[in-house]
mmCIF file of C-alpha atoms and ligand atoms in Angstrom:
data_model
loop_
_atom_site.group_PDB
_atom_site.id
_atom_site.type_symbol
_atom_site.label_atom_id
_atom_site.label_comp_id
_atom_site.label_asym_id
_atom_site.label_seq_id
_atom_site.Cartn_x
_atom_site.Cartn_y
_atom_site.Cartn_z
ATOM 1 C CA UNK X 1 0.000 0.000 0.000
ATOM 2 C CA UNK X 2 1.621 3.586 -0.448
ATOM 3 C CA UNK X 3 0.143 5.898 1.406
ATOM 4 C CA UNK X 4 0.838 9.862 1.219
ATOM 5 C CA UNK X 5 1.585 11.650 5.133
ATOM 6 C CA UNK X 6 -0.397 14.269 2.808
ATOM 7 C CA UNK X 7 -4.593 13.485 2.603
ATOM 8 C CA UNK X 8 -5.222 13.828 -0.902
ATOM 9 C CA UNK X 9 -8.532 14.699 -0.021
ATOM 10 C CA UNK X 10 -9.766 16.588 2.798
ATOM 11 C CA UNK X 11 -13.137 17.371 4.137
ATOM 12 C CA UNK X 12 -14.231 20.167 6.539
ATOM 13 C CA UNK X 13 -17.167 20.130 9.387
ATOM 14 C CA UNK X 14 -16.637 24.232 9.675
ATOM 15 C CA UNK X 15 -18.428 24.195 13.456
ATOM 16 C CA UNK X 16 -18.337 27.020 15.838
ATOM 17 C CA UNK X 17 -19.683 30.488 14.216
ATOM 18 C CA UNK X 18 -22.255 31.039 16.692
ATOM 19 C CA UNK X 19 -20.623 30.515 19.287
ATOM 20 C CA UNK X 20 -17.695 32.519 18.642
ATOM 21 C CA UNK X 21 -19.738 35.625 17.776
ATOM 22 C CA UNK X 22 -22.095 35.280 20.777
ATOM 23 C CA UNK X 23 -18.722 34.727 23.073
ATOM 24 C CA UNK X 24 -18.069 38.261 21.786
ATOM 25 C CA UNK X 25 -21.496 39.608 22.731
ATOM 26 C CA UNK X 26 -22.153 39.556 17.933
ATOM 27 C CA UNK X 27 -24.302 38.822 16.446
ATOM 28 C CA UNK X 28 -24.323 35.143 14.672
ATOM 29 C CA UNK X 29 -23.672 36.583 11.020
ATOM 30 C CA UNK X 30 -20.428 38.214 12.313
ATOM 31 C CA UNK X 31 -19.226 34.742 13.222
ATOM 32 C CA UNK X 32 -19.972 33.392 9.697
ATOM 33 C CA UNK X 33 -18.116 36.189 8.505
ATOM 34 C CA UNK X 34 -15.187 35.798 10.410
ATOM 35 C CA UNK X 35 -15.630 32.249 9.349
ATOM 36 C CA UNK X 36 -15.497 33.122 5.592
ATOM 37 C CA UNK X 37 -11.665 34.399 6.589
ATOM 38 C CA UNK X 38 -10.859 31.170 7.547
ATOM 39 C CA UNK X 39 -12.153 29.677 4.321
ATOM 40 C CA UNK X 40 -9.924 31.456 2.638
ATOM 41 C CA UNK X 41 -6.819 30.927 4.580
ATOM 42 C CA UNK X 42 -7.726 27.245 4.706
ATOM 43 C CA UNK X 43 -7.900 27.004 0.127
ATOM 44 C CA UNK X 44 -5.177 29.248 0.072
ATOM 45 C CA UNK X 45 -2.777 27.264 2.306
ATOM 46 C CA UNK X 46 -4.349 23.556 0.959
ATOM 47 C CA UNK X 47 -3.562 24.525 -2.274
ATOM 48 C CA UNK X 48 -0.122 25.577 -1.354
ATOM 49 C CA UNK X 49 0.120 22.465 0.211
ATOM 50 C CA UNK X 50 -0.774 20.340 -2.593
ATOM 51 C CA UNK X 51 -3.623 18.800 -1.393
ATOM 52 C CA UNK X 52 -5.951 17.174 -4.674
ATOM 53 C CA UNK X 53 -9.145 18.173 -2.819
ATOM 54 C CA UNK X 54 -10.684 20.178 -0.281
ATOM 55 C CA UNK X 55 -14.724 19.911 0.452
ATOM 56 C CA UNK X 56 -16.095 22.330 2.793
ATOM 57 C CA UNK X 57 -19.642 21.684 4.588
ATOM 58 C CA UNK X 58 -20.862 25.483 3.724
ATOM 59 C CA UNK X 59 -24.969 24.384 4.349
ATOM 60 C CA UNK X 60 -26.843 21.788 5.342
ATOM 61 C CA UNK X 61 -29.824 20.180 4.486
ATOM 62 C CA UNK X 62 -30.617 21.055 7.938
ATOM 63 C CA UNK X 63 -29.849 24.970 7.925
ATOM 64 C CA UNK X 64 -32.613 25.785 5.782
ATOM 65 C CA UNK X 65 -34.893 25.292 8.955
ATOM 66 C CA UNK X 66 -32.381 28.602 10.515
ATOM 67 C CA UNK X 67 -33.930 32.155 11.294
ATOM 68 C CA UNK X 68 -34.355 33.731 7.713
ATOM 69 C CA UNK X 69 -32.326 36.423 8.692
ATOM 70 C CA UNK X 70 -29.413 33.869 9.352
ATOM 71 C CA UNK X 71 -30.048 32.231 5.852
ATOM 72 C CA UNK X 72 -30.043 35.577 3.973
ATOM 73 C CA UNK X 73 -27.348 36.838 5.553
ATOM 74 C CA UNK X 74 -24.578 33.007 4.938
ATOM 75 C CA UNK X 75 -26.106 33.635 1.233
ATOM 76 C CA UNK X 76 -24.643 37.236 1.019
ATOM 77 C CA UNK X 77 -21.512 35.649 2.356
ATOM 78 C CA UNK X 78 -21.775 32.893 0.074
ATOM 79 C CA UNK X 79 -22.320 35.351 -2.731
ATOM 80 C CA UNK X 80 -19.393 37.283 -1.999
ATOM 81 C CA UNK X 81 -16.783 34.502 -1.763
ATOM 82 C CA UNK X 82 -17.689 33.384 -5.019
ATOM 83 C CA UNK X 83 -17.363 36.765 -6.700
ATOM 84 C CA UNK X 84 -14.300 38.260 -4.203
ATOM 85 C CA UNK X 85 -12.444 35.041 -4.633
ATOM 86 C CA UNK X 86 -13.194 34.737 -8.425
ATOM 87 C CA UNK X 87 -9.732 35.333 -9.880
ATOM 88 C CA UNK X 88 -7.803 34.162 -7.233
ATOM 89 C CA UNK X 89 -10.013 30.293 -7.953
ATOM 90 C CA UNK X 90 -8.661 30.690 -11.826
ATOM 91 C CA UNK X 91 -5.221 32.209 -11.277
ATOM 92 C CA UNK X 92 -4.522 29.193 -9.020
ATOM 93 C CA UNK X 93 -5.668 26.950 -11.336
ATOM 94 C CA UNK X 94 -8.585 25.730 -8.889
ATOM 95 C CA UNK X 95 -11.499 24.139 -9.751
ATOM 96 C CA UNK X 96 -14.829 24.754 -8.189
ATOM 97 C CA UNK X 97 -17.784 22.410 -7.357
ATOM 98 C CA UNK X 98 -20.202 21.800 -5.494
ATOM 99 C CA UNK X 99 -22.322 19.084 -3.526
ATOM 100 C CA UNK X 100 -26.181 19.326 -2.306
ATOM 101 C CA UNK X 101 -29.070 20.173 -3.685
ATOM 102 C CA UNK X 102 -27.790 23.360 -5.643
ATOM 103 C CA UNK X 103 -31.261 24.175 -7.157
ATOM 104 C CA UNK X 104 -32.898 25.323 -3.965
ATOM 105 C CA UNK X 105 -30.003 27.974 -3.301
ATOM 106 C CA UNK X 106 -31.244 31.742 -4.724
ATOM 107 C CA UNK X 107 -30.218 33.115 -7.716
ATOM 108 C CA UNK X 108 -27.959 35.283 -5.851
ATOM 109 C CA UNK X 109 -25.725 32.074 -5.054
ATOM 110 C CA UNK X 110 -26.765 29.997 -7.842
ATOM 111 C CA UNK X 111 -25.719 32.141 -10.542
ATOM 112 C CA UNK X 112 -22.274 33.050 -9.089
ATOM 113 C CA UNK X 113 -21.688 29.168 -8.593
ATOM 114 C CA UNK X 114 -22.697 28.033 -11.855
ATOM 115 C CA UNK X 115 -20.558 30.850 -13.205
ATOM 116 C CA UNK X 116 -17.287 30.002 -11.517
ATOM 117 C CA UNK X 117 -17.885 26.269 -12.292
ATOM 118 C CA UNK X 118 -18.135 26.478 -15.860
ATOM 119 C CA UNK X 119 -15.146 29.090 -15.721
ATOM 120 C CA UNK X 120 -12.719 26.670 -13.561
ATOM 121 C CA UNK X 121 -13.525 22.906 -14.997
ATOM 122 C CA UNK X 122 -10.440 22.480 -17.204
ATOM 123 C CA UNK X 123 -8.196 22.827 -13.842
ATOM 124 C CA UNK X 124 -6.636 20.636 -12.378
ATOM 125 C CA UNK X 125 -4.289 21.955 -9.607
ATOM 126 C CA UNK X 126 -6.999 21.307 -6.643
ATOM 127 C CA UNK X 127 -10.775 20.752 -6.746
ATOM 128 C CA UNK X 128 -12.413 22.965 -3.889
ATOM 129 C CA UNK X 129 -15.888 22.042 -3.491
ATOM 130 C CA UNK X 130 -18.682 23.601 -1.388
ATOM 131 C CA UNK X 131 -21.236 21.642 0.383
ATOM 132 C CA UNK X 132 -24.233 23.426 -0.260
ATOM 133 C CA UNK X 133 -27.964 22.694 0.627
ATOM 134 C CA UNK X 134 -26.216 19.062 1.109
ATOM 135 C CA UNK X 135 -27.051 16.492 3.465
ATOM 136 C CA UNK X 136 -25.051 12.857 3.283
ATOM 137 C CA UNK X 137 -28.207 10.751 3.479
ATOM 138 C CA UNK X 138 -29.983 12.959 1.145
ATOM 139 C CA UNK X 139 -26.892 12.145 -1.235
ATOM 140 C CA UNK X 140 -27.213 8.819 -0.872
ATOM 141 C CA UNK X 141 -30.540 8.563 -1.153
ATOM 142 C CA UNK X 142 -30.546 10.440 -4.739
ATOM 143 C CA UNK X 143 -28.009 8.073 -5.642
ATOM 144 C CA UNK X 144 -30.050 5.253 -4.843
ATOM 145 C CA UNK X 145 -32.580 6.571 -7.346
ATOM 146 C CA UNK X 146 -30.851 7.133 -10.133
ATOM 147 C CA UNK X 147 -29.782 3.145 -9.693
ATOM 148 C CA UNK X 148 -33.388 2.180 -9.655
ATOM 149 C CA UNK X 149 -34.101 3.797 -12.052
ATOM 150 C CA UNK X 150 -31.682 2.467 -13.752
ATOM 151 C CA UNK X 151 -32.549 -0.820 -13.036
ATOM 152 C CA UNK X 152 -36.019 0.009 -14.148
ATOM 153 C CA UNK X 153 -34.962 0.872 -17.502
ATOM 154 C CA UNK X 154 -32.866 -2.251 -18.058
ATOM 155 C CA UNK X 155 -29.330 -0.464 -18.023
ATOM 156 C CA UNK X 156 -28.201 -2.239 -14.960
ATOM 157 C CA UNK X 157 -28.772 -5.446 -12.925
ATOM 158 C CA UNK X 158 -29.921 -5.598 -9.537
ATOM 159 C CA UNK X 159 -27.157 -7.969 -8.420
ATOM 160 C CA UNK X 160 -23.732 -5.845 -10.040
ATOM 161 C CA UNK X 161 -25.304 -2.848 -7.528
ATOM 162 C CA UNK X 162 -22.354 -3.035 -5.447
ATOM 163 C CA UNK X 163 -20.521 -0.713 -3.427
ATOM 164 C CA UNK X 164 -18.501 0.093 -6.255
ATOM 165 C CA UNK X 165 -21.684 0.388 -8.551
ATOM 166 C CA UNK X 166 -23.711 2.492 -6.001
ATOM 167 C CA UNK X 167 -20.719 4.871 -5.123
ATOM 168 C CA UNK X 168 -20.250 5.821 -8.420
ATOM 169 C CA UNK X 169 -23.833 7.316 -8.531
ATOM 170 C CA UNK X 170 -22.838 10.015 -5.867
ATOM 171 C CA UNK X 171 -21.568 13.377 -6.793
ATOM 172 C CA UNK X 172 -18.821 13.046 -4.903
ATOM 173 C CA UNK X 173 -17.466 9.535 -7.715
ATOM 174 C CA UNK X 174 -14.996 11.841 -9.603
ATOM 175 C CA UNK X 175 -13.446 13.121 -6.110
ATOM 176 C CA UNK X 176 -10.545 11.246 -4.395
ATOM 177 C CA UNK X 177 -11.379 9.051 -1.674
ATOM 178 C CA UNK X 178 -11.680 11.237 1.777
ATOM 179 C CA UNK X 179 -8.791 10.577 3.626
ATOM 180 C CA UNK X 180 -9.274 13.181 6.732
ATOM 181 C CA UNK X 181 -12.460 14.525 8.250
ATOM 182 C CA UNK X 182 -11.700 17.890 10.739
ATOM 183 C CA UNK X 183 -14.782 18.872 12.299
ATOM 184 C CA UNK X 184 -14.179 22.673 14.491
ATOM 185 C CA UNK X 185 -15.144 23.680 18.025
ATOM 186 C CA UNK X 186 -15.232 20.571 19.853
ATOM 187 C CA UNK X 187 -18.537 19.028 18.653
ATOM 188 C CA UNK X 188 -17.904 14.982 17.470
ATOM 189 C CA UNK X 189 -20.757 14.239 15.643
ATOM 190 C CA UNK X 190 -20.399 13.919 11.763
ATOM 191 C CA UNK X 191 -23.943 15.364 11.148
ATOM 192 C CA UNK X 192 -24.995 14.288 7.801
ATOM 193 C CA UNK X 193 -21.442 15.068 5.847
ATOM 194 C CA UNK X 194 -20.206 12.667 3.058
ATOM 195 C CA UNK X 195 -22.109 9.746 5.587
ATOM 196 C CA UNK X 196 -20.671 7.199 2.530
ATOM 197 C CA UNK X 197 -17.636 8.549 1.868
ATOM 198 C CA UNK X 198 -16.311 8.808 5.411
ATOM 199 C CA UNK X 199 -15.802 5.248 5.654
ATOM 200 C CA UNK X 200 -11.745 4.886 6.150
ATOM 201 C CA UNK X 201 -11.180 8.698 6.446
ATOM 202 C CA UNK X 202 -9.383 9.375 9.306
ATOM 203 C CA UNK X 203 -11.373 11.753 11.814
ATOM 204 C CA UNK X 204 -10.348 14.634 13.678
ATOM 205 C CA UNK X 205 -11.632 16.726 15.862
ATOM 206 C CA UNK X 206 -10.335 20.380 17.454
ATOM 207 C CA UNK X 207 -11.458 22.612 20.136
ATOM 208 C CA UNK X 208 -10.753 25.510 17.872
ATOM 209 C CA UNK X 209 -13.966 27.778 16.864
ATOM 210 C CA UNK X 210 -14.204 27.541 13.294
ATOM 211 C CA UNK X 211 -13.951 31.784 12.884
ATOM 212 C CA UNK X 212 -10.530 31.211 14.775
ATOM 213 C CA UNK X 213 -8.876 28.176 12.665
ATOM 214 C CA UNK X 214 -6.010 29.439 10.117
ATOM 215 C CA UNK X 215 -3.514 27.604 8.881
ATOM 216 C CA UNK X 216 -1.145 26.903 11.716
ATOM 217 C CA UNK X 217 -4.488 24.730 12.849
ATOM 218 C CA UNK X 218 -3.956 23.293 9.662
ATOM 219 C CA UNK X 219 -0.514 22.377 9.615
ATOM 220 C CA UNK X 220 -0.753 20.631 12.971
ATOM 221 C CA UNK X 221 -3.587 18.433 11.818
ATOM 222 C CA UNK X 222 -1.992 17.622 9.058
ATOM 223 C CA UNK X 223 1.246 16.354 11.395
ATOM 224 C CA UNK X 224 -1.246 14.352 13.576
ATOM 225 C CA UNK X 225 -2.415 12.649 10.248
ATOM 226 C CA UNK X 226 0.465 11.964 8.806
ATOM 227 C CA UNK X 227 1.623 10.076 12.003
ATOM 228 C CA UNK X 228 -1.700 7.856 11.965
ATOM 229 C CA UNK X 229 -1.481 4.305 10.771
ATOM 230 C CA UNK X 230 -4.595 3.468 8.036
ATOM 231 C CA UNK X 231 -5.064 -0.230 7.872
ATOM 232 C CA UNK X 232 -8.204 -0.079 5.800
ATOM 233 C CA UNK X 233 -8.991 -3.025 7.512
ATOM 234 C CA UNK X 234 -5.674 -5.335 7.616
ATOM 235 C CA UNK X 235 -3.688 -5.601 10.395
ATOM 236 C CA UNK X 236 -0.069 -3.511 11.097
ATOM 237 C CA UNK X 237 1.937 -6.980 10.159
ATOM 238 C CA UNK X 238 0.255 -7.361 6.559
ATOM 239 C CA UNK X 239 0.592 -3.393 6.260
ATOM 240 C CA UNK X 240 4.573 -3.458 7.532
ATOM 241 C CA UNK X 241 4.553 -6.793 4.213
ATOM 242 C CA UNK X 242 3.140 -4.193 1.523
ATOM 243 C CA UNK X 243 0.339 -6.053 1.365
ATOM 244 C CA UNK X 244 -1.727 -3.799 -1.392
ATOM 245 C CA UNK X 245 -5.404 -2.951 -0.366
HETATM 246 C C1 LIG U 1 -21.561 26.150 11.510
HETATM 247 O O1 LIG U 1 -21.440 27.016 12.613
HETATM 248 C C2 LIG U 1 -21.334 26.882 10.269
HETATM 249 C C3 LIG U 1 -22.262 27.089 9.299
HETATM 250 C C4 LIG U 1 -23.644 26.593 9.410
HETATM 251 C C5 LIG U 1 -21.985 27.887 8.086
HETATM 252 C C6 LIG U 1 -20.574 27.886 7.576
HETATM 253 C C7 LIG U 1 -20.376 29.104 6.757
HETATM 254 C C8 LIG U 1 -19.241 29.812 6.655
HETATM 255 C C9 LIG U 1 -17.971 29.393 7.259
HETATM 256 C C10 LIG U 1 -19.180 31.132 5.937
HETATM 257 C C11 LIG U 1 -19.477 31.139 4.501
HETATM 258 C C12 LIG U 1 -18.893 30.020 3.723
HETATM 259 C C13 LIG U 1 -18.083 30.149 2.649
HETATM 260 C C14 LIG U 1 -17.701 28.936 1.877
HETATM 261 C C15 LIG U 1 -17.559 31.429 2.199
HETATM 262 P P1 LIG U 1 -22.694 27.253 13.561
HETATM 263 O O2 LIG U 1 -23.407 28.451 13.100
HETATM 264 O O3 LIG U 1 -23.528 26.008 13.628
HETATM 265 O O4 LIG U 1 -21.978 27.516 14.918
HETATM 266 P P2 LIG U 1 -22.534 27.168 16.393
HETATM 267 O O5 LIG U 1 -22.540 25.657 16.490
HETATM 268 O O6 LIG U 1 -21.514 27.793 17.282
HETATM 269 O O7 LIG U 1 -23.891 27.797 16.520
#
């Protein structure tokens, strides 16, 4: 097995807003704000790092259900990254994408996303992609659909849906496999991000209030991970042989 100390791909529970603004008597938008720095320390440095792909949970399924006020105001912020961080995407040879149920987001996101999608898909340097109206099992369960119906038309047969079969109906097929999971300010739950693709990822979890984590937060997760032993499943012996997984 060769395994990189670097994650080729690495996915991002960005927790802690709230709390961080309300800690400093804000209101909750200001955290999401302050948050939005972080996103953009956290592509820049990934990308100077190498990394293949970096998948931030930006809204869940779940959020929708938030004050309005709260929703408007993470699409303004949503709105602005994508325009404010336009050229800096395409100079660094960055591609954009996203996860979720994209047609549910306004116009005011949409368009700006769709945009800077179309504009980025012929690069290749590092594939940042925003979780957006997304929910795992919501994933999962569209995926499941488009098998059966698949199955229903005749193009596939109930016993090749595999693992293999089924995972290549989610959105997230052309990605590499998640190989490290951070989730910010101290919560360990994995609510309802990349539920399928989590399986061997190694997880981590920091103290650190999402608003607050920059890239020396980074770096030291990244040393952490790269002195974790993956087995995927075999034992240290067959991994210390080369056995290949
Ligand atoms: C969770 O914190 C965070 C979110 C629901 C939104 C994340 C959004 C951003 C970081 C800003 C915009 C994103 C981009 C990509 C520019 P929380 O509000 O649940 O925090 P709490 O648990 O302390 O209440």
């Amino acid at each position: 097995m060769t395994t990189s100390s670097l994650p080729r791909h690495l996915g991002i529970i960005m927790d802690g807003n709230g709390r961080w603004a309300q800690h400093r008597g804000q209101p909750r938008i200001e955290g999401h704000r302050a948050g939005a720095e972080s996103v953009r320390d956290i592509t820049r440095a990934s990308r100077q790092l190498g990394l293949e792909a970096l998948t931030l949970y930006a809204f869940s399924s779940q959020n929708w259900a938030r004050p309005a006020d709260e929703v408007a105001g993470l699409m303004q912020l949503l709105h602005d990254f994508l325009i404010d961080e336009r050229s800096e995407i395409l100079d660094n040879e960055i591609r954009l994408e996203a996860l979720g149920d994209i047609e549910r987001l306004p116009g005011l996101v949409r368009e700006p996303l769709e945009e800077l999608r179309a504009a980025s898909k012929a690069n290749s340097k590092m594939v940042l992609t925003l979780a957006l109206s997304y929910g795992g099992r919501e994933s999962i369960a569209r995926a499941a659909r488009s098998a059966a119906a698949d199955v229903a038309s005749g193009k596939l047969r109930v016993d090749d849906l595999d693992c293999e079969r089924l995972g290549a109906y989610l959105p997230t097929a052309s990605l590499p496999p998640l190989d490290l999971l951070i989730r910010t300010s101290g919560e360990q739950r994995v609510s309802n991000f990349m539920l399928w693709e989590v399986a061997y990822a190694e997880l981590m979890f920091t103290d650190v209030m999402w608003p607050d984590f920059r890239r020396e937060h980074l770096y030291k997760c990244l040393e952490q991970y790269a002195a974790r032993e993956r087995r995927f499943g075999l034992t240290s012996a067959q991994l210390a042989d080369g056995s290949d997984v």
